[in-house]
mmCIF file of C-alpha atoms in Angstrom:
data_model
loop_
_atom_site.group_PDB
_atom_site.id
_atom_site.type_symbol
_atom_site.label_atom_id
_atom_site.label_comp_id
_atom_site.label_asym_id
_atom_site.label_seq_id
_atom_site.Cartn_x
_atom_site.Cartn_y
_atom_site.Cartn_z
ATOM 1 C CA MET A 115 0.243 -0.113 0.059
ATOM 2 C CA SER A 116 1.533 3.398 -1.206
ATOM 3 C CA ASP A 117 -1.033 6.147 0.255
ATOM 4 C CA PHE A 118 -0.761 7.470 3.847
ATOM 5 C CA TYR A 119 -3.875 8.159 6.420
ATOM 6 C CA ASP A 120 -1.784 11.792 6.745
ATOM 7 C CA LYS A 121 1.411 13.477 5.899
ATOM 8 C CA LEU A 122 2.271 12.851 9.763
ATOM 9 C CA GLU A 123 3.355 9.000 8.777
ATOM 10 C CA VAL A 124 6.074 10.004 6.606
ATOM 11 C CA ARG A 125 7.678 12.814 8.829
ATOM 12 C CA ASP A 126 11.132 12.843 8.878
ATOM 13 C CA PRO A 127 11.836 11.127 12.480
ATOM 14 C CA ALA A 128 13.780 13.918 13.581
ATOM 15 C CA GLU A 129 10.885 16.252 13.392
ATOM 16 C CA ARG A 130 8.528 13.888 15.156
ATOM 17 C CA GLU A 131 10.707 13.737 17.821
ATOM 18 C CA THR A 132 11.142 17.410 18.048
ATOM 19 C CA ASP A 133 7.072 17.542 17.880
ATOM 20 C CA LEU A 134 6.700 15.174 19.902
ATOM 21 C CA LEU A 135 8.922 16.936 22.775
ATOM 22 C CA ALA A 136 7.580 19.977 22.171
ATOM 23 C CA ALA A 137 4.194 19.306 23.322
ATOM 24 C CA LEU A 138 4.871 16.936 26.460
ATOM 25 C CA PRO A 139 5.465 19.666 28.369
ATOM 26 C CA LYS A 140 2.240 21.180 27.547
ATOM 27 C CA GLN A 141 0.678 17.905 27.969
ATOM 28 C CA LEU A 142 2.039 16.911 31.401
ATOM 29 C CA VAL A 143 1.321 20.659 32.868
ATOM 30 C CA HIS A 144 -2.186 19.854 31.875
ATOM 31 C CA ALA A 145 -2.426 16.953 33.480
ATOM 32 C CA GLN A 146 -0.817 17.886 36.687
ATOM 33 C CA THR A 147 -3.469 21.175 36.493
ATOM 34 C CA ALA A 148 -6.727 19.723 35.248
ATOM 35 C CA THR A 149 -6.914 16.250 37.257
ATOM 36 C CA PRO A 150 -6.612 16.070 40.882
ATOM 37 C CA ALA A 151 -4.699 12.448 40.618
ATOM 38 C CA PHE A 152 -1.769 14.138 38.580
ATOM 39 C CA ALA A 153 -1.826 16.906 40.406
ATOM 40 C CA GLU A 154 -0.755 14.479 43.267
ATOM 41 C CA ILE A 155 1.460 12.152 41.365
ATOM 42 C CA LEU A 156 3.590 14.948 39.489
ATOM 43 C CA SER A 157 3.728 17.075 42.755
ATOM 44 C CA GLY A 158 6.388 19.701 42.896
ATOM 45 C CA ILE A 159 7.544 18.336 39.580
ATOM 46 C CA ASP A 160 7.951 21.484 37.362
ATOM 47 C CA CYS A 161 6.363 19.766 34.718
ATOM 48 C CA ALA A 162 6.906 22.678 32.344
ATOM 49 C CA ALA A 163 10.331 21.749 31.721
ATOM 50 C CA ILE A 164 10.276 18.186 30.813
ATOM 51 C CA ASN A 165 11.139 18.405 27.349
ATOM 52 C CA SER A 166 13.606 15.314 26.982
ATOM 53 C CA ARG A 167 13.216 11.526 26.957
ATOM 54 C CA GLU A 168 15.298 11.362 30.074
ATOM 55 C CA ALA A 169 13.416 13.985 31.993
ATOM 56 C CA LEU A 170 10.409 12.220 31.250
ATOM 57 C CA ALA A 171 11.635 8.420 32.263
ATOM 58 C CA ARG A 172 12.172 9.989 36.029
ATOM 59 C CA LEU A 173 8.707 10.566 36.545
ATOM 60 C CA PRO A 174 6.862 8.269 38.039
ATOM 61 C CA VAL A 175 4.805 5.166 35.972
ATOM 62 C CA THR A 176 1.361 4.946 36.723
ATOM 63 C CA ARG A 177 0.364 1.256 36.227
ATOM 64 C CA LYS A 178 -3.369 0.100 35.738
ATOM 65 C CA SER A 179 -3.419 -1.410 38.876
ATOM 66 C CA GLN A 180 -3.036 2.108 40.557
ATOM 67 C CA LEU A 181 -5.367 3.512 38.964
ATOM 68 C CA LEU A 182 -7.551 1.199 39.964
ATOM 69 C CA GLU A 183 -6.710 1.512 43.445
ATOM 70 C CA ARG A 184 -7.725 5.314 43.438
ATOM 71 C CA GLN A 185 -10.810 4.584 41.818
ATOM 72 C CA LYS A 186 -11.504 2.516 44.358
ATOM 73 C CA ALA A 187 -10.520 4.689 47.365
ATOM 74 C CA LEU A 188 -12.701 7.476 45.174
ATOM 75 C CA ARG A 189 -15.787 5.740 44.002
ATOM 76 C CA ALA A 190 -18.125 7.905 46.132
ATOM 77 C CA SER A 191 -17.385 11.439 44.701
ATOM 78 C CA ASP A 192 -15.126 10.483 41.845
ATOM 79 C CA PRO A 193 -15.310 7.174 39.409
ATOM 80 C CA PHE A 194 -12.579 8.095 37.681
ATOM 81 C CA GLY A 195 -10.146 8.362 40.371
ATOM 82 C CA GLY A 196 -9.125 12.667 39.225
ATOM 83 C CA PHE A 197 -7.654 10.978 36.259
ATOM 84 C CA SER A 198 -10.402 12.956 33.948
ATOM 85 C CA ALA A 199 -9.822 16.181 33.072
ATOM 86 C CA THR A 200 -13.322 16.444 31.302
ATOM 87 C CA VAL A 201 -17.166 16.075 33.445
ATOM 88 C CA ARG A 202 -20.005 14.250 32.212
ATOM 89 C CA GLY A 203 -22.214 15.872 29.598
ATOM 90 C CA PRO A 204 -21.217 17.197 26.223
ATOM 91 C CA SER A 205 -17.938 17.282 26.440
ATOM 92 C CA MET A 206 -18.519 13.329 27.751
ATOM 93 C CA LEU A 207 -19.863 11.036 25.088
ATOM 94 C CA ARG A 208 -19.690 7.749 27.128
ATOM 95 C CA VAL A 209 -18.865 5.877 30.250
ATOM 96 C CA PHE A 210 -17.117 2.420 30.193
ATOM 97 C CA ALA A 211 -16.688 -0.023 32.077
ATOM 98 C CA SER A 212 -13.685 -2.495 32.251
ATOM 99 C CA PRO A 213 -12.888 -5.696 34.160
ATOM 100 C CA GLY A 214 -11.739 -4.538 37.569
ATOM 101 C CA THR A 215 -14.421 -2.441 37.319
ATOM 102 C CA ILE A 216 -12.235 0.367 35.650
ATOM 103 C CA TYR A 217 -14.302 2.980 34.359
ATOM 104 C CA GLU A 218 -13.232 5.449 31.701
ATOM 105 C CA PRO A 219 -14.475 8.376 30.044
ATOM 106 C CA GLU A 220 -15.363 9.050 26.337
ATOM 107 C CA GLY A 221 -14.696 12.322 25.030
ATOM 108 C CA ALA A 222 -16.461 13.998 22.057
ATOM 109 C CA SER A 223 -13.486 14.852 19.806
ATOM 110 C CA ARG A 224 -13.701 13.397 16.574
ATOM 111 C CA ASP A 225 -11.813 9.838 16.223
ATOM 112 C CA TYR A 226 -11.448 10.040 20.156
ATOM 113 C CA TRP A 227 -9.645 6.609 20.124
ATOM 114 C CA ARG A 228 -7.132 7.703 17.151
ATOM 115 C CA THR A 229 -8.353 4.035 15.481
ATOM 116 C CA ALA A 230 -8.902 5.383 11.551
ATOM 117 C CA ARG A 231 -5.447 5.565 10.706
ATOM 118 C CA ALA A 232 -5.080 1.491 11.475
ATOM 119 C CA LEU A 233 -8.765 1.602 9.693
ATOM 120 C CA HIS A 234 -6.838 3.047 6.713
ATOM 121 C CA ALA A 235 -3.443 0.963 6.966
ATOM 122 C CA ALA A 236 -5.608 -2.078 7.105
ATOM 123 C CA GLY A 237 -7.382 -0.872 3.549
ATOM 124 C CA PHE A 238 -10.951 0.052 5.006
ATOM 125 C CA ARG A 239 -12.333 3.400 3.106
ATOM 126 C CA GLY A 240 -14.822 6.168 2.916
ATOM 127 C CA GLY A 241 -18.124 4.801 1.963
ATOM 128 C CA GLU A 242 -17.650 1.307 2.536
ATOM 129 C CA LEU A 243 -19.705 -0.184 5.153
ATOM 130 C CA VAL A 244 -17.559 -2.409 8.321
ATOM 131 C CA HIS A 245 -19.069 -5.192 10.043
ATOM 132 C CA ASN A 246 -17.899 -4.641 13.660
ATOM 133 C CA SER A 247 -18.174 -7.534 15.992
ATOM 134 C CA PHE A 248 -16.543 -5.681 18.947
ATOM 135 C CA SER A 249 -18.824 -5.439 22.071
ATOM 136 C CA TYR A 250 -20.780 -2.921 22.369
ATOM 137 C CA HIS A 251 -22.446 -3.001 26.045
ATOM 138 C CA LEU A 252 -20.219 -2.041 29.290
ATOM 139 C CA THR A 253 -16.280 -2.194 27.889
ATOM 140 C CA PRO A 254 -15.293 0.387 25.193
ATOM 141 C CA ALA A 255 -14.258 -1.978 22.067
ATOM 142 C CA GLY A 256 -16.923 -1.535 20.154
ATOM 143 C CA SER A 257 -17.196 1.984 20.109
ATOM 144 C CA ILE A 258 -13.113 2.332 19.594
ATOM 145 C CA LEU A 259 -13.660 0.804 16.217
ATOM 146 C CA GLU A 260 -16.450 2.719 14.920
ATOM 147 C CA SER A 261 -15.445 5.872 16.270
ATOM 148 C CA GLY A 262 -11.868 5.641 13.941
ATOM 149 C CA ALA A 263 -14.487 4.304 11.262
ATOM 150 C CA HIS A 264 -16.888 7.052 11.040
ATOM 151 C CA ALA A 265 -13.706 9.539 11.168
ATOM 152 C CA LEU A 266 -13.014 7.453 7.721
ATOM 153 C CA GLY A 267 -16.353 8.162 6.545
ATOM 154 C CA CYS A 268 -17.471 4.209 6.651
ATOM 155 C CA THR A 269 -20.798 3.090 7.412
ATOM 156 C CA VAL A 270 -20.829 0.842 10.431
ATOM 157 C CA PHE A 271 -23.279 -2.133 11.216
ATOM 158 C CA PRO A 272 -22.725 -2.966 15.133
ATOM 159 C CA GLY A 273 -22.525 -6.461 15.509
ATOM 160 C CA GLY A 274 -21.252 -6.940 18.908
ATOM 161 C CA THR A 275 -20.748 -10.269 19.781
ATOM 162 C CA GLY A 276 -22.733 -13.391 20.136
ATOM 163 C CA GLN A 277 -26.110 -13.994 17.630
ATOM 164 C CA THR A 278 -23.538 -15.837 15.714
ATOM 165 C CA GLU A 279 -26.448 -16.925 12.842
ATOM 166 C CA GLN A 280 -28.083 -13.397 13.172
ATOM 167 C CA GLN A 281 -24.588 -11.414 12.651
ATOM 168 C CA LEU A 282 -23.548 -14.011 9.566
ATOM 169 C CA GLU A 283 -27.355 -13.454 8.108
ATOM 170 C CA ALA A 284 -26.248 -9.381 7.703
ATOM 171 C CA MET A 285 -23.508 -9.840 6.234
ATOM 172 C CA ALA A 286 -24.825 -11.875 3.939
ATOM 173 C CA GLU A 287 -27.042 -9.379 2.572
ATOM 174 C CA LEU A 288 -25.554 -5.836 3.573
ATOM 175 C CA LYS A 289 -22.114 -6.983 2.054
ATOM 176 C CA PRO A 290 -19.792 -5.419 4.147
ATOM 177 C CA ASP A 291 -16.444 -4.913 2.958
ATOM 178 C CA GLY A 292 -14.725 -5.671 5.887
ATOM 179 C CA TYR A 293 -14.747 -6.668 9.551
ATOM 180 C CA VAL A 294 -13.459 -5.772 12.693
ATOM 181 C CA GLY A 295 -12.882 -8.081 15.610
ATOM 182 C CA THR A 296 -11.430 -10.806 17.016
ATOM 183 C CA PRO A 297 -10.109 -12.998 14.892
ATOM 184 C CA SER A 298 -11.363 -16.363 16.704
ATOM 185 C CA PHE A 299 -14.861 -14.998 16.053
ATOM 186 C CA LEU A 300 -14.390 -14.062 12.465
ATOM 187 C CA ARG A 301 -12.961 -17.453 11.814
ATOM 188 C CA ILE A 302 -16.423 -18.862 13.473
ATOM 189 C CA LEU A 303 -18.207 -16.293 11.303
ATOM 190 C CA LEU A 304 -16.696 -18.185 8.243
ATOM 191 C CA GLU A 305 -16.743 -21.457 9.427
ATOM 192 C CA LYS A 306 -20.541 -21.623 9.624
ATOM 193 C CA ALA A 307 -20.906 -19.648 6.673
ATOM 194 C CA ALA A 308 -18.604 -22.123 4.820
ATOM 195 C CA ALA A 309 -20.956 -24.844 6.215
ATOM 196 C CA ALA A 310 -24.166 -23.204 5.218
ATOM 197 C CA ASN A 311 -23.149 -22.902 1.746
ATOM 198 C CA VAL A 312 -23.223 -18.893 2.415
ATOM 199 C CA THR A 313 -20.695 -17.065 0.122
ATOM 200 C CA LEU A 314 -19.461 -13.854 1.117
ATOM 201 C CA PRO A 315 -17.325 -12.542 -1.666
ATOM 202 C CA SER A 316 -17.522 -9.000 -0.458
ATOM 203 C CA LEU A 317 -15.752 -9.788 2.832
ATOM 204 C CA THR A 318 -11.906 -8.831 1.814
ATOM 205 C CA LYS A 319 -10.579 -7.185 4.978
ATOM 206 C CA ALA A 320 -10.310 -7.468 8.695
ATOM 207 C CA LEU A 321 -8.548 -4.911 11.529
ATOM 208 C CA LEU A 322 -8.203 -7.575 14.308
ATOM 209 C CA SER A 323 -7.289 -6.926 18.050
ATOM 210 C CA GLY A 324 -8.166 -8.406 21.630
ATOM 211 C CA GLU A 325 -6.165 -11.218 21.332
ATOM 212 C CA ALA A 326 -3.027 -13.262 19.602
ATOM 213 C CA PHE A 327 -3.322 -13.354 15.923
ATOM 214 C CA PRO A 328 -1.068 -16.347 15.048
ATOM 215 C CA PRO A 329 0.481 -16.544 10.662
ATOM 216 C CA SER A 330 -1.335 -19.676 11.192
ATOM 217 C CA LEU A 331 -4.566 -17.820 11.323
ATOM 218 C CA ARG A 332 -3.497 -15.306 9.058
ATOM 219 C CA ASP A 333 -3.100 -17.837 6.441
ATOM 220 C CA TRP A 334 -6.300 -18.956 7.066
ATOM 221 C CA LEU A 335 -8.250 -15.850 6.685
ATOM 222 C CA ALA A 336 -6.105 -15.305 3.436
ATOM 223 C CA ALA A 337 -7.294 -18.525 1.352
ATOM 224 C CA ARG A 338 -10.842 -17.249 2.093
ATOM 225 C CA GLY A 339 -10.139 -14.591 0.480
ATOM 226 C CA VAL A 340 -9.815 -11.915 3.457
ATOM 227 C CA ILE A 341 -6.666 -10.064 4.492
ATOM 228 C CA GLY A 342 -6.638 -9.364 8.079
ATOM 229 C CA MET A 343 -4.222 -6.594 9.695
ATOM 230 C CA GLN A 344 -3.911 -6.423 13.673
ATOM 231 C CA CYS A 345 -3.960 -3.331 15.985
ATOM 232 C CA TYR A 346 -3.075 -2.829 19.308
ATOM 233 C CA ALA A 347 -5.432 -0.458 21.274
ATOM 234 C CA THR A 348 -6.355 -0.329 25.391
ATOM 235 C CA ALA A 349 -9.725 1.212 26.707
ATOM 236 C CA ASP A 350 -7.490 3.348 28.022
ATOM 237 C CA LEU A 351 -5.167 4.746 25.582
ATOM 238 C CA GLY A 352 -7.253 4.036 22.807
ATOM 239 C CA LEU A 353 -4.842 3.186 19.763
ATOM 240 C CA ILE A 354 -1.043 2.026 20.518
ATOM 241 C CA ALA A 355 0.132 0.837 17.277
ATOM 242 C CA TYR A 356 -0.841 -0.973 14.297
ATOM 243 C CA GLU A 357 0.223 -3.265 11.431
ATOM 244 C CA THR A 358 0.709 -2.129 7.849
ATOM 245 C CA SER A 359 1.051 -4.313 4.266
ATOM 246 C CA ALA A 360 4.737 -5.151 5.599
ATOM 247 C CA ARG A 361 3.316 -7.286 8.201
ATOM 248 C CA GLU A 362 6.426 -6.553 9.893
ATOM 249 C CA GLY A 363 5.883 -5.589 13.582
ATOM 250 C CA LEU A 364 3.243 -2.983 14.283
ATOM 251 C CA VAL A 365 3.989 0.811 13.884
ATOM 252 C CA LEU A 366 3.645 3.502 16.271
ATOM 253 C CA ASP A 367 -0.100 5.832 16.381
ATOM 254 C CA GLU A 368 1.291 9.236 15.925
ATOM 255 C CA GLY A 369 -0.597 10.536 18.824
ATOM 256 C CA VAL A 370 1.299 8.287 21.601
ATOM 257 C CA LEU A 371 5.027 8.529 23.026
ATOM 258 C CA LEU A 372 6.504 5.272 23.973
ATOM 259 C CA GLU A 373 8.663 3.986 26.277
ATOM 260 C CA ILE A 374 9.524 0.274 26.878
ATOM 261 C CA VAL A 375 10.739 -0.109 30.526
ATOM 262 C CA ARG A 376 12.546 -2.520 32.723
ATOM 263 C CA PRO A 377 9.310 -4.544 34.658
ATOM 264 C CA GLY A 378 8.613 -3.512 37.919
ATOM 265 C CA THR A 379 10.633 -0.506 37.768
ATOM 266 C CA GLY A 380 10.392 2.693 35.175
ATOM 267 C CA ASP A 381 14.123 2.842 33.588
ATOM 268 C CA PRO A 382 14.050 2.514 29.800
ATOM 269 C CA VAL A 383 16.002 -0.334 28.519
ATOM 270 C CA PRO A 384 18.146 -0.248 25.302
ATOM 271 C CA GLU A 385 16.324 -0.701 22.205
ATOM 272 C CA GLY A 386 15.416 -4.176 20.790
ATOM 273 C CA GLU A 387 15.180 -5.530 24.264
ATOM 274 C CA VAL A 388 12.129 -6.580 25.692
ATOM 275 C CA GLY A 389 10.343 -4.443 28.501
ATOM 276 C CA GLU A 390 6.853 -2.737 29.500
ATOM 277 C CA VAL A 391 4.988 -1.082 27.535
ATOM 278 C CA VAL A 392 4.366 2.699 28.875
ATOM 279 C CA VAL A 393 2.561 4.927 27.314
ATOM 280 C CA THR A 394 1.449 9.109 27.117
ATOM 281 C CA THR A 395 -0.810 10.077 25.616
ATOM 282 C CA PHE A 396 -1.806 13.449 24.194
ATOM 283 C CA ASN A 397 -5.493 12.705 25.506
ATOM 284 C CA ARG A 398 -6.907 16.353 26.588
ATOM 285 C CA ASP A 399 -9.822 14.609 28.376
ATOM 286 C CA TYR A 400 -7.980 11.983 29.997
ATOM 287 C CA PRO A 401 -4.313 12.320 29.917
ATOM 288 C CA LEU A 402 -2.717 9.153 31.200
ATOM 289 C CA VAL A 403 1.060 10.224 31.990
ATOM 290 C CA ARG A 404 3.980 7.405 31.636
ATOM 291 C CA PHE A 405 0.818 4.867 31.998
ATOM 292 C CA GLY A 406 2.334 0.992 32.179
ATOM 293 C CA THR A 407 0.367 -1.724 30.231
ATOM 294 C CA GLY A 408 1.667 -4.076 32.109
ATOM 295 C CA ASP A 409 2.776 -5.705 28.552
ATOM 296 C CA LEU A 410 5.446 -6.838 27.229
ATOM 297 C CA SER A 411 7.249 -5.765 24.083
ATOM 298 C CA ALA A 412 10.505 -4.658 22.235
ATOM 299 C CA VAL A 413 11.408 -2.131 19.916
ATOM 300 C CA LEU A 414 12.073 -3.240 16.544
ATOM 301 C CA PRO A 415 14.941 -0.787 14.412
ATOM 302 C CA GLY A 416 15.013 0.364 11.202
ATOM 303 C CA HIS A 417 11.158 1.751 9.612
ATOM 304 C CA CYS A 418 8.180 0.136 7.774
ATOM 305 C CA PRO A 419 8.849 -0.882 4.116
ATOM 306 C CA THR A 420 5.821 0.674 3.647
ATOM 307 C CA GLY A 421 7.682 4.234 4.113
ATOM 308 C CA ARG A 422 5.921 4.963 7.287
ATOM 309 C CA THR A 423 8.707 6.453 9.763
ATOM 310 C CA ASN A 424 7.179 6.258 13.016
ATOM 311 C CA THR A 425 9.587 3.366 15.449
ATOM 312 C CA ARG A 426 7.859 -0.131 15.296
ATOM 313 C CA ILE A 427 7.803 -2.612 18.145
ATOM 314 C CA LYS A 428 7.258 -6.445 17.439
ATOM 315 C CA GLY A 429 3.826 -6.643 19.024
ATOM 316 C CA TRP A 430 2.467 -8.106 22.230
ATOM 317 C CA LEU A 431 5.344 -10.604 24.033
ATOM 318 C CA GLY A 432 3.533 -11.211 27.154
ATOM 319 C CA ARG A 433 2.655 -9.524 30.796
ATOM 320 C CA ALA A 434 5.193 -7.718 32.876
ATOM 321 C CA ASP A 435 3.859 -8.479 35.840
ATOM 322 C CA GLN A 436 5.902 -11.186 37.258
ATOM 323 C CA THR A 437 4.860 -10.944 40.535
ATOM 324 C CA THR A 438 5.123 -14.457 42.820
ATOM 325 C CA LYS A 439 5.024 -16.291 46.002
ATOM 326 C CA VAL A 440 8.171 -17.677 47.391
ATOM 327 C CA ARG A 441 7.575 -19.295 51.013
ATOM 328 C CA GLY A 442 4.356 -17.193 51.839
ATOM 329 C CA MET A 443 6.184 -14.399 50.636
ATOM 330 C CA PHE A 444 5.648 -12.076 47.747
ATOM 331 C CA VAL A 445 8.720 -11.797 45.397
ATOM 332 C CA HIS A 446 8.297 -8.221 42.869
ATOM 333 C CA PRO A 447 10.321 -7.690 39.805
ATOM 334 C CA GLY A 448 10.915 -4.502 41.541
ATOM 335 C CA GLN A 449 12.487 -6.088 44.097
ATOM 336 C CA VAL A 450 15.296 -7.625 41.923
ATOM 337 C CA ALA A 451 15.873 -4.273 40.033
ATOM 338 C CA THR A 452 16.784 -2.401 42.749
ATOM 339 C CA VAL A 453 19.340 -5.132 44.162
ATOM 340 C CA LEU A 454 20.431 -4.946 40.367
ATOM 341 C CA LYS A 455 21.377 -1.221 40.579
ATOM 342 C CA ARG A 456 23.683 -1.665 43.479
ATOM 343 C CA PHE A 457 25.577 -3.885 40.790
ATOM 344 C CA PRO A 458 26.208 -1.977 37.604
ATOM 345 C CA GLU A 459 28.890 -4.895 36.394
ATOM 346 C CA VAL A 460 25.454 -7.177 35.967
ATOM 347 C CA ALA A 461 24.703 -7.130 32.360
ATOM 348 C CA ARG A 462 21.637 -9.266 32.558
ATOM 349 C CA ALA A 463 20.019 -11.384 35.523
ATOM 350 C CA ARG A 464 17.209 -13.368 35.984
ATOM 351 C CA LEU A 465 15.627 -14.562 38.752
ATOM 352 C CA VAL A 466 14.279 -18.269 38.475
ATOM 353 C CA ILE A 467 11.796 -20.530 41.535
ATOM 354 C CA GLU A 468 12.484 -23.538 41.162
ATOM 355 C CA GLY A 469 11.183 -26.674 43.342
ATOM 356 C CA GLU A 470 7.912 -28.222 44.818
ATOM 357 C CA MET A 471 5.449 -26.660 46.733
ATOM 358 C CA ALA A 472 6.656 -25.479 50.300
ATOM 359 C CA ASP A 473 10.262 -26.354 48.615
ATOM 360 C CA ASP A 474 10.684 -23.390 46.792
ATOM 361 C CA ARG A 475 14.844 -22.507 45.733
ATOM 362 C CA MET A 476 15.792 -18.975 44.409
ATOM 363 C CA THR A 477 18.535 -18.584 42.113
ATOM 364 C CA LEU A 478 19.491 -15.363 40.385
ATOM 365 C CA LYS A 479 21.128 -16.135 37.100
ATOM 366 C CA ILE A 480 23.437 -13.278 36.371
ATOM 367 C CA GLU A 481 25.900 -12.210 33.065
ATOM 368 C CA ALA A 482 29.121 -10.953 34.688
ATOM 369 C CA PRO A 483 32.303 -11.088 35.165
ATOM 370 C CA VAL A 484 33.689 -13.401 37.694
ATOM 371 C CA ILE A 485 34.535 -10.537 40.499
ATOM 372 C CA ALA A 486 35.339 -11.452 43.829
ATOM 373 C CA ASP A 487 32.562 -11.648 46.634
ATOM 374 C CA LEU A 488 30.573 -10.242 43.500
ATOM 375 C CA THR A 489 28.167 -13.707 44.481
ATOM 376 C CA GLU A 490 27.983 -13.205 48.360
ATOM 377 C CA ARG A 491 27.284 -9.484 48.075
ATOM 378 C CA MET A 492 24.379 -10.040 45.859
ATOM 379 C CA ALA A 493 23.007 -12.967 48.008
ATOM 380 C CA GLU A 494 23.163 -10.405 50.800
ATOM 381 C CA SER A 495 21.264 -7.695 48.541
ATOM 382 C CA MET A 496 19.084 -10.684 47.336
ATOM 383 C CA ARG A 497 17.835 -11.060 51.097
ATOM 384 C CA ASP A 498 17.598 -7.931 52.564
ATOM 385 C CA ALA A 499 15.114 -7.234 49.485
ATOM 386 C CA THR A 500 13.331 -10.280 49.896
ATOM 387 C CA LYS A 501 14.297 -11.333 53.076
ATOM 388 C CA LEU A 502 14.306 -15.179 51.397
ATOM 389 C CA ARG A 503 17.644 -17.278 50.802
ATOM 390 C CA CYS A 504 18.701 -16.210 46.822
ATOM 391 C CA ALA A 505 21.411 -18.325 45.335
ATOM 392 C CA ILE A 506 23.764 -16.748 43.032
ATOM 393 C CA GLU A 507 24.788 -18.043 39.609
ATOM 394 C CA HIS A 508 27.115 -16.758 36.876
ATOM 395 C CA VAL A 509 25.668 -17.842 33.125
ATOM 396 C CA ALA A 510 27.405 -17.389 29.576
ATOM 397 C CA VAL A 511 26.986 -13.500 28.604
ATOM 398 C CA GLY A 512 24.016 -13.342 26.220
ATOM 399 C CA SER A 513 22.471 -17.256 27.492
ATOM 400 C CA LEU A 514 19.255 -15.229 29.039
ATOM 401 C CA PRO A 515 16.767 -15.119 26.633
ATOM 402 C CA ASN A 516 15.299 -11.408 25.550
ATOM 403 C CA ASP A 517 12.136 -12.281 26.590
ATOM 404 C CA GLY A 518 11.636 -9.669 29.382
ATOM 405 C CA LYS A 519 11.204 -12.207 32.016
ATOM 406 C CA VAL A 520 12.741 -11.068 35.305
ATOM 407 C CA ILE A 521 11.232 -13.666 37.603
ATOM 408 C CA GLU A 522 10.478 -17.113 36.313
ATOM 409 C CA ASP A 523 8.632 -19.572 37.851
ATOM 410 C CA ALA A 524 10.086 -23.073 36.968
ATOM 411 C CA ARG A 525 8.432 -24.404 40.298
ATOM 412 C CA SER A 526 6.426 -28.315 39.280
ATOM 413 C CA TYR A 527 2.773 -28.184 40.730
ATOM 414 C CA LYS A 528 2.163 -31.608 40.456
#
């Protein structure tokens, strides 16, 4: 595909970075002054001076669990926990509830969730009919994609979830140009269509999200005439990244500033290393700053072969919260990170929990030069941090996998 949603997609990377960092302090000041939550989180910080990634990395990460805790604490007075900068009325079209329960506002701006860009990259164009099988009740998924489709000038059939036969009937009669929803439900629809001898020749493309979209399913859809692309979006942040026809990673949305940090910390990792996806958005209604998604990914080198110049990520690689319980004590990735900061000579480490239930053993495997008393000092630091005994084991440099895992639970539960 040679055409782009707008000129922002093909900006010089240096120009994009300059634009993002110029907008950053204004957004941080807005978050600090317009929301009680960030007034507290960013208390004492001169947000107008945060104009570099290095300065941004010194701000605290706010994770979904913290957002939920604040919402629960303020349910009676503010169900958004002080994170929303807008109020009920014309500027807040809808309120959604995600599992937790976490409440999310939907503002009134055009393409509020910024998904038109992902739809365009997947081949959708104005005047087409989009069959939307994301949920339309409680959670925002249906609205997230519908708002983007409307911004493109598409018409939307709000199929929602379930009622497979009725949705299939609508597809056969309305002849949609494309589908948005989960990949598994699209497969169910196509399998039922084949079983009922129903043809869907108009359905040639799909934008998929909400679950894994393996190459095997991509090929299965293509064999049935449907080219499927995927996007990465959340109820809190909207679109984060999207797939292109090149199928080489996911390209970042133009409206986010992304960091990949070491799980359990707010420390950015080197390019290519797996870590937690942390996003700052420029949404004025719901201005989330250094929001930790809990998802693992990594930055890919180079640019998309389609000509889009924004950063690419590998896509979803797992969850960052690897907290586990050992001998009745919770052990967190942040505790391991705290210990590693005391030993800069350690290039990479992984805490492995082994044994059987009630016979747990912790071993911190480290890629580091053999230095006198290093293992003894690290074992003492781990005991101070976790209150548990921990063996230290040297391993060959480069032998620990680059998968974002800080803690590996290898115990047998048989």
